[in-house]
Amino acid sequence: MVHPYMRQSHHRENGMETAEEISSKIVNMLDRLHAIVIGPGLGRDPLMLQTASKIIEAAKKKGMPFVIDADGLFLIQNQPSIVYNYTHAILTPNVAEFARLCKAMGIEQSDGGEACSRLAKAFGGVTIIQKGPKDYISNGKQTIVCDIKGGFKRSGGQGDTLTGCLATFLAWKKAYQDRLWAHDNSLSDSELITLSAFGAAAITRNCSRLAYEKKGRSMQALDLSAEVGNAFKNLFESEEPKL
């Protein structure tokens, strides 16, 4: 279902709607959700960004996990305090976005996952997925690498597969913690977030490889969506994962 509540400045009703009024409609829906994604398609209109920041604050009060990507990262680089010290937040920057976040937080970039770890720590323990030839995942205390084989082309919009898978895993995280099925409840909140990040990165990389094998250089981001089910089966349902 699509709820067209978000507004750019020139689309506000009667030219008078405030970010508080617009965000309240979305905040009222949060109790029905398990995780949210903020950023893809958001744009950089001031009213839109103000609305998004209010939704983030409301989600934090409810302890909801959320993913920040694309233009949401533009908001964060200019207002780092919005996610500071909120360990249920996951940022998914590409190379350029990662560089801008590092600059905003005074972090010197370096090879490997060191910069990712320092940036996560500077944000007070948020989880960061630094996308690249290898995906580095860090919460400032622990850094892991997802280097599962991907395709030979990275299409614009490919990150949407990552954020969508990540939101799904975060929703399953809540289901795990609510004990919707029988398990030993041995995984901590931090471990669940890290596993969600790794799982989403792994699926996205496998989707990219599968799509590239079929489409080659003509592969587009949408082609990854058709491979999500196959990638999940390859990685998590097969006796021998096809990496």
Tab-separated table of C-alpha atoms in Angstrom:
chain	number	residue	atom	x	y	z
A	1	MET	CA	0.000	0.000	0.000
A	2	VAL	CA	1.262	3.452	-0.843
A	3	HIS	CA	0.540	6.307	1.562
A	4	PRO	CA	1.597	9.565	-0.146
A	5	TYR	CA	2.086	11.549	3.042
A	6	MET	CA	5.568	12.956	2.507
A	7	ARG	CA	5.674	16.438	0.963
A	8	GLN	CA	8.195	18.658	-0.726
A	9	SER	CA	7.929	22.343	0.104
A	10	HIS	CA	6.017	23.238	-3.050
A	11	HIS	CA	3.551	20.364	-2.563
A	12	ARG	CA	2.382	21.149	0.950
A	13	GLU	CA	-1.382	21.496	1.269
A	14	ASN	CA	-2.515	25.120	1.172
A	15	GLY	CA	1.162	25.997	1.319
A	16	MET	CA	0.920	25.850	5.110
A	17	GLU	CA	1.613	22.253	6.220
A	18	THR	CA	4.469	21.909	8.687
A	19	ALA	CA	6.925	19.057	9.068
A	20	GLU	CA	5.291	18.297	12.431
A	21	GLU	CA	1.848	17.925	10.837
A	22	ILE	CA	3.118	15.782	7.959
A	23	SER	CA	5.268	13.539	10.130
A	24	SER	CA	2.444	12.895	12.612
A	25	LYS	CA	0.542	10.875	9.981
A	26	ILE	CA	3.543	8.611	9.501
A	27	VAL	CA	4.479	8.422	13.169
A	28	ASN	CA	0.971	7.125	13.879
A	29	MET	CA	1.757	4.161	11.619
A	30	LEU	CA	4.989	3.133	13.365
A	31	ASP	CA	3.289	0.781	15.817
A	32	ARG	CA	2.260	-1.338	12.826
A	33	LEU	CA	5.829	-1.642	11.547
A	34	HIS	CA	8.868	-3.650	12.622
A	35	ALA	CA	11.619	-1.749	10.779
A	36	ILE	CA	11.857	1.244	8.465
A	37	VAL	CA	14.090	2.438	5.627
A	38	ILE	CA	14.765	6.147	5.213
A	39	GLY	CA	16.476	7.710	2.233
A	40	PRO	CA	15.901	6.100	-1.172
A	41	GLY	CA	13.922	8.571	-3.268
A	42	LEU	CA	13.740	11.032	-0.371
A	43	GLY	CA	15.322	13.982	-2.148
A	44	ARG	CA	16.908	16.963	-0.424
A	45	ASP	CA	13.997	19.355	-0.137
A	46	PRO	CA	14.183	21.070	3.289
A	47	LEU	CA	10.605	20.183	4.283
A	48	MET	CA	11.143	16.552	3.265
A	49	LEU	CA	14.345	16.335	5.327
A	50	GLN	CA	12.714	17.996	8.338
A	51	THR	CA	9.870	15.489	8.142
A	52	ALA	CA	12.290	12.576	7.892
A	53	SER	CA	14.229	13.782	10.945
A	54	LYS	CA	11.037	13.889	13.020
A	55	ILE	CA	10.140	10.354	11.927
A	56	ILE	CA	13.623	9.177	12.917
A	57	GLU	CA	13.248	10.752	16.358
A	58	ALA	CA	9.866	9.066	16.819
A	59	ALA	CA	11.278	5.698	15.732
A	60	LYS	CA	14.119	6.079	18.239
A	61	LYS	CA	11.658	6.665	21.082
A	62	LYS	CA	10.001	3.360	20.156
A	63	GLY	CA	13.328	1.547	19.932
A	64	MET	CA	12.723	0.649	16.290
A	65	PRO	CA	15.562	-0.467	14.027
A	66	PHE	CA	15.981	1.578	10.871
A	67	VAL	CA	18.173	1.763	7.782
A	68	ILE	CA	19.537	5.069	6.487
A	69	ASP	CA	20.562	5.158	2.825
A	70	ALA	CA	20.838	7.494	-0.158
A	71	ASP	CA	19.517	11.004	0.602
A	72	GLY	CA	18.968	9.936	4.194
A	73	LEU	CA	22.758	9.904	4.501
A	74	PHE	CA	22.822	13.515	3.277
A	75	LEU	CA	20.587	14.350	6.241
A	76	ILE	CA	22.888	12.464	8.628
A	77	GLN	CA	26.101	14.062	7.372
A	78	ASN	CA	24.593	17.466	8.115
A	79	GLN	CA	22.912	16.457	11.391
A	80	PRO	CA	24.940	13.586	12.890
A	81	SER	CA	23.209	13.959	16.253
A	82	ILE	CA	20.037	12.432	14.790
A	83	VAL	CA	21.536	8.939	14.939
A	84	TYR	CA	24.366	9.462	17.435
A	85	ASN	CA	24.522	6.701	20.056
A	86	TYR	CA	21.477	4.894	18.599
A	87	THR	CA	22.684	1.334	18.146
A	88	HIS	CA	19.565	0.215	16.267
A	89	ALA	CA	20.512	2.406	13.293
A	90	ILE	CA	22.305	1.042	10.233
A	91	LEU	CA	23.922	3.326	7.649
A	92	THR	CA	24.657	1.944	4.178
A	93	PRO	CA	26.982	4.406	2.391
A	94	ASN	CA	28.599	3.865	-0.989
A	95	VAL	CA	32.137	5.110	-1.663
A	96	ALA	CA	31.189	8.779	-2.137
A	97	GLU	CA	28.691	8.805	0.738
A	98	PHE	CA	31.212	7.147	3.041
A	99	ALA	CA	33.789	9.825	2.235
A	100	ARG	CA	31.303	12.592	3.036
A	101	LEU	CA	30.339	10.974	6.350
A	102	CYS	CA	34.012	10.619	7.283
A	103	LYS	CA	34.601	14.292	6.505
A	104	ALA	CA	31.574	15.320	8.564
A	105	MET	CA	32.825	13.309	11.566
A	106	GLY	CA	36.511	14.201	11.173
A	107	ILE	CA	37.545	10.626	10.351
A	108	GLU	CA	40.596	9.997	8.187
A	109	GLN	CA	39.936	7.440	5.480
A	110	SER	CA	42.128	4.379	5.111
A	111	ASP	CA	42.163	1.014	3.400
A	112	GLY	CA	40.429	-1.999	4.892
A	113	GLY	CA	37.779	-1.723	7.578
A	114	GLU	CA	39.635	0.594	9.945
A	115	ALA	CA	37.882	3.753	8.767
A	116	CYS	CA	34.523	1.995	8.916
A	117	SER	CA	35.191	1.020	12.524
A	118	ARG	CA	36.318	4.528	13.464
A	119	LEU	CA	33.289	6.082	11.783
A	120	ALA	CA	30.884	3.711	13.541
A	121	LYS	CA	32.558	4.547	16.841
A	122	ALA	CA	32.363	8.280	16.106
A	123	PHE	CA	28.608	7.868	15.647
A	124	GLY	CA	28.374	6.220	19.057
A	125	GLY	CA	27.972	2.618	17.957
A	126	VAL	CA	25.655	2.715	14.971
A	127	THR	CA	26.265	-0.078	12.474
A	128	ILE	CA	27.774	0.932	9.145
A	129	ILE	CA	27.884	-1.130	5.974
A	130	GLN	CA	30.666	0.352	3.871
A	131	LYS	CA	29.791	-0.811	0.364
A	132	GLY	CA	32.579	-1.562	-2.086
A	133	PRO	CA	34.588	-4.407	-3.687
A	134	LYS	CA	34.322	-5.884	-0.193
A	135	ASP	CA	31.585	-4.818	2.194
A	136	TYR	CA	32.890	-3.819	5.620
A	137	ILE	CA	30.371	-4.011	8.457
A	138	SER	CA	31.191	-2.409	11.794
A	139	ASN	CA	29.557	-1.132	14.964
A	140	GLY	CA	32.813	0.336	16.255
A	141	LYS	CA	33.516	-2.675	18.467
A	142	GLN	CA	33.436	-5.469	15.916
A	143	THR	CA	34.184	-5.355	12.198
A	144	ILE	CA	33.399	-8.150	9.768
A	145	VAL	CA	33.855	-8.459	6.016
A	146	CYS	CA	31.413	-9.719	3.417
A	147	ASP	CA	33.453	-10.704	0.372
A	148	ILE	CA	31.044	-13.173	-1.238
A	149	LYS	CA	31.492	-13.082	-5.003
A	150	GLY	CA	29.387	-10.438	-6.734
A	151	GLY	CA	28.796	-9.472	-10.345
A	152	PHE	CA	31.251	-7.543	-12.514
A	153	LYS	CA	28.955	-4.542	-12.773
A	154	ARG	CA	27.474	-2.349	-10.076
A	155	SER	CA	24.279	-0.732	-11.309
A	156	GLY	CA	22.886	2.486	-9.921
A	157	GLY	CA	20.066	1.540	-7.595
A	158	GLN	CA	21.629	-1.748	-6.560
A	159	GLY	CA	21.751	-0.450	-3.003
A	160	ASP	CA	17.946	-0.623	-2.877
A	161	THR	CA	18.215	-4.414	-2.872
A	162	LEU	CA	20.530	-4.168	0.112
A	163	THR	CA	18.246	-1.828	2.071
A	164	GLY	CA	15.155	-3.900	1.290
A	165	CYS	CA	16.809	-7.149	2.385
A	166	LEU	CA	18.225	-5.434	5.438
A	167	ALA	CA	14.798	-4.154	6.514
A	168	THR	CA	13.433	-7.696	6.119
A	169	PHE	CA	16.163	-9.183	8.293
A	170	LEU	CA	15.613	-6.474	10.908
A	171	ALA	CA	11.910	-7.335	10.964
A	172	TRP	CA	12.865	-10.989	11.489
A	173	LYS	CA	15.151	-9.815	14.284
A	174	LYS	CA	12.106	-8.515	16.146
A	175	ALA	CA	10.254	-11.746	15.443
A	176	TYR	CA	13.198	-13.630	16.944
A	177	GLN	CA	13.193	-11.444	20.038
A	178	ASP	CA	9.416	-11.807	20.376
A	179	ARG	CA	9.937	-15.603	20.323
A	180	LEU	CA	7.536	-16.186	17.428
A	181	TRP	CA	9.177	-19.587	16.979
A	182	ALA	CA	10.994	-21.937	19.315
A	183	HIS	CA	14.708	-21.174	19.783
A	184	ASP	CA	17.260	-20.850	22.558
A	185	ASN	CA	17.273	-17.029	22.465
A	186	SER	CA	21.069	-17.091	22.593
A	187	LEU	CA	21.728	-14.200	20.205
A	188	SER	CA	22.185	-10.718	21.639
A	189	ASP	CA	20.675	-7.599	20.095
A	190	SER	CA	24.083	-6.553	18.794
A	191	GLU	CA	24.688	-9.961	17.235
A	192	LEU	CA	21.285	-9.907	15.550
A	193	ILE	CA	21.963	-6.507	13.977
A	194	THR	CA	25.380	-7.628	12.740
A	195	LEU	CA	23.927	-10.844	11.310
A	196	SER	CA	21.146	-8.861	9.622
A	197	ALA	CA	23.725	-6.596	8.000
A	198	PHE	CA	25.894	-9.497	6.853
A	199	GLY	CA	22.909	-11.449	5.523
A	200	ALA	CA	21.646	-8.486	3.505
A	201	ALA	CA	25.105	-7.775	2.079
A	202	ALA	CA	25.567	-11.441	1.165
A	203	ILE	CA	22.219	-11.678	-0.620
A	204	THR	CA	22.844	-8.459	-2.553
A	205	ARG	CA	26.259	-9.616	-3.736
A	206	ASN	CA	24.905	-13.022	-4.747
A	207	CYS	CA	21.972	-11.373	-6.557
A	208	SER	CA	24.446	-9.227	-8.450
A	209	ARG	CA	26.431	-12.258	-9.561
A	210	LEU	CA	23.336	-14.218	-10.616
A	211	ALA	CA	21.907	-11.247	-12.522
A	212	TYR	CA	25.219	-10.555	-14.235
A	213	GLU	CA	25.519	-14.179	-15.337
A	214	LYS	CA	22.172	-13.810	-17.111
A	215	LYS	CA	22.316	-10.227	-18.390
A	216	GLY	CA	25.999	-9.368	-18.598
A	217	ARG	CA	26.760	-5.711	-19.202
A	218	SER	CA	23.094	-4.968	-19.855
A	219	MET	CA	22.254	-5.817	-16.234
A	220	GLN	CA	20.194	-3.193	-14.421
A	221	ALA	CA	19.389	-2.809	-10.743
A	222	LEU	CA	15.889	-4.188	-11.268
A	223	ASP	CA	17.401	-7.484	-12.451
A	224	LEU	CA	18.670	-8.079	-8.918
A	225	SER	CA	15.114	-8.186	-7.568
A	226	ALA	CA	14.331	-11.253	-9.652
A	227	GLU	CA	17.245	-13.082	-8.024
A	228	VAL	CA	16.486	-12.409	-4.348
A	229	GLY	CA	14.708	-15.732	-3.864
A	230	ASN	CA	17.470	-17.670	-5.624
A	231	ALA	CA	20.178	-15.897	-3.629
A	232	PHE	CA	18.428	-16.596	-0.337
A	233	LYS	CA	18.090	-20.260	-1.243
A	234	ASN	CA	21.736	-20.470	-2.331
A	235	LEU	CA	23.046	-18.909	0.850
A	236	PHE	CA	20.707	-20.016	3.585
A	237	GLU	CA	18.617	-22.962	2.445
A	238	SER	CA	21.067	-25.131	0.525
A	239	GLU	CA	23.103	-27.786	2.344
A	240	GLU	CA	26.197	-26.428	0.596
A	241	PRO	CA	25.934	-22.655	0.020
A	242	LYS	CA	26.770	-21.677	-3.572
A	243	LEU	CA	29.209	-18.830	-3.046
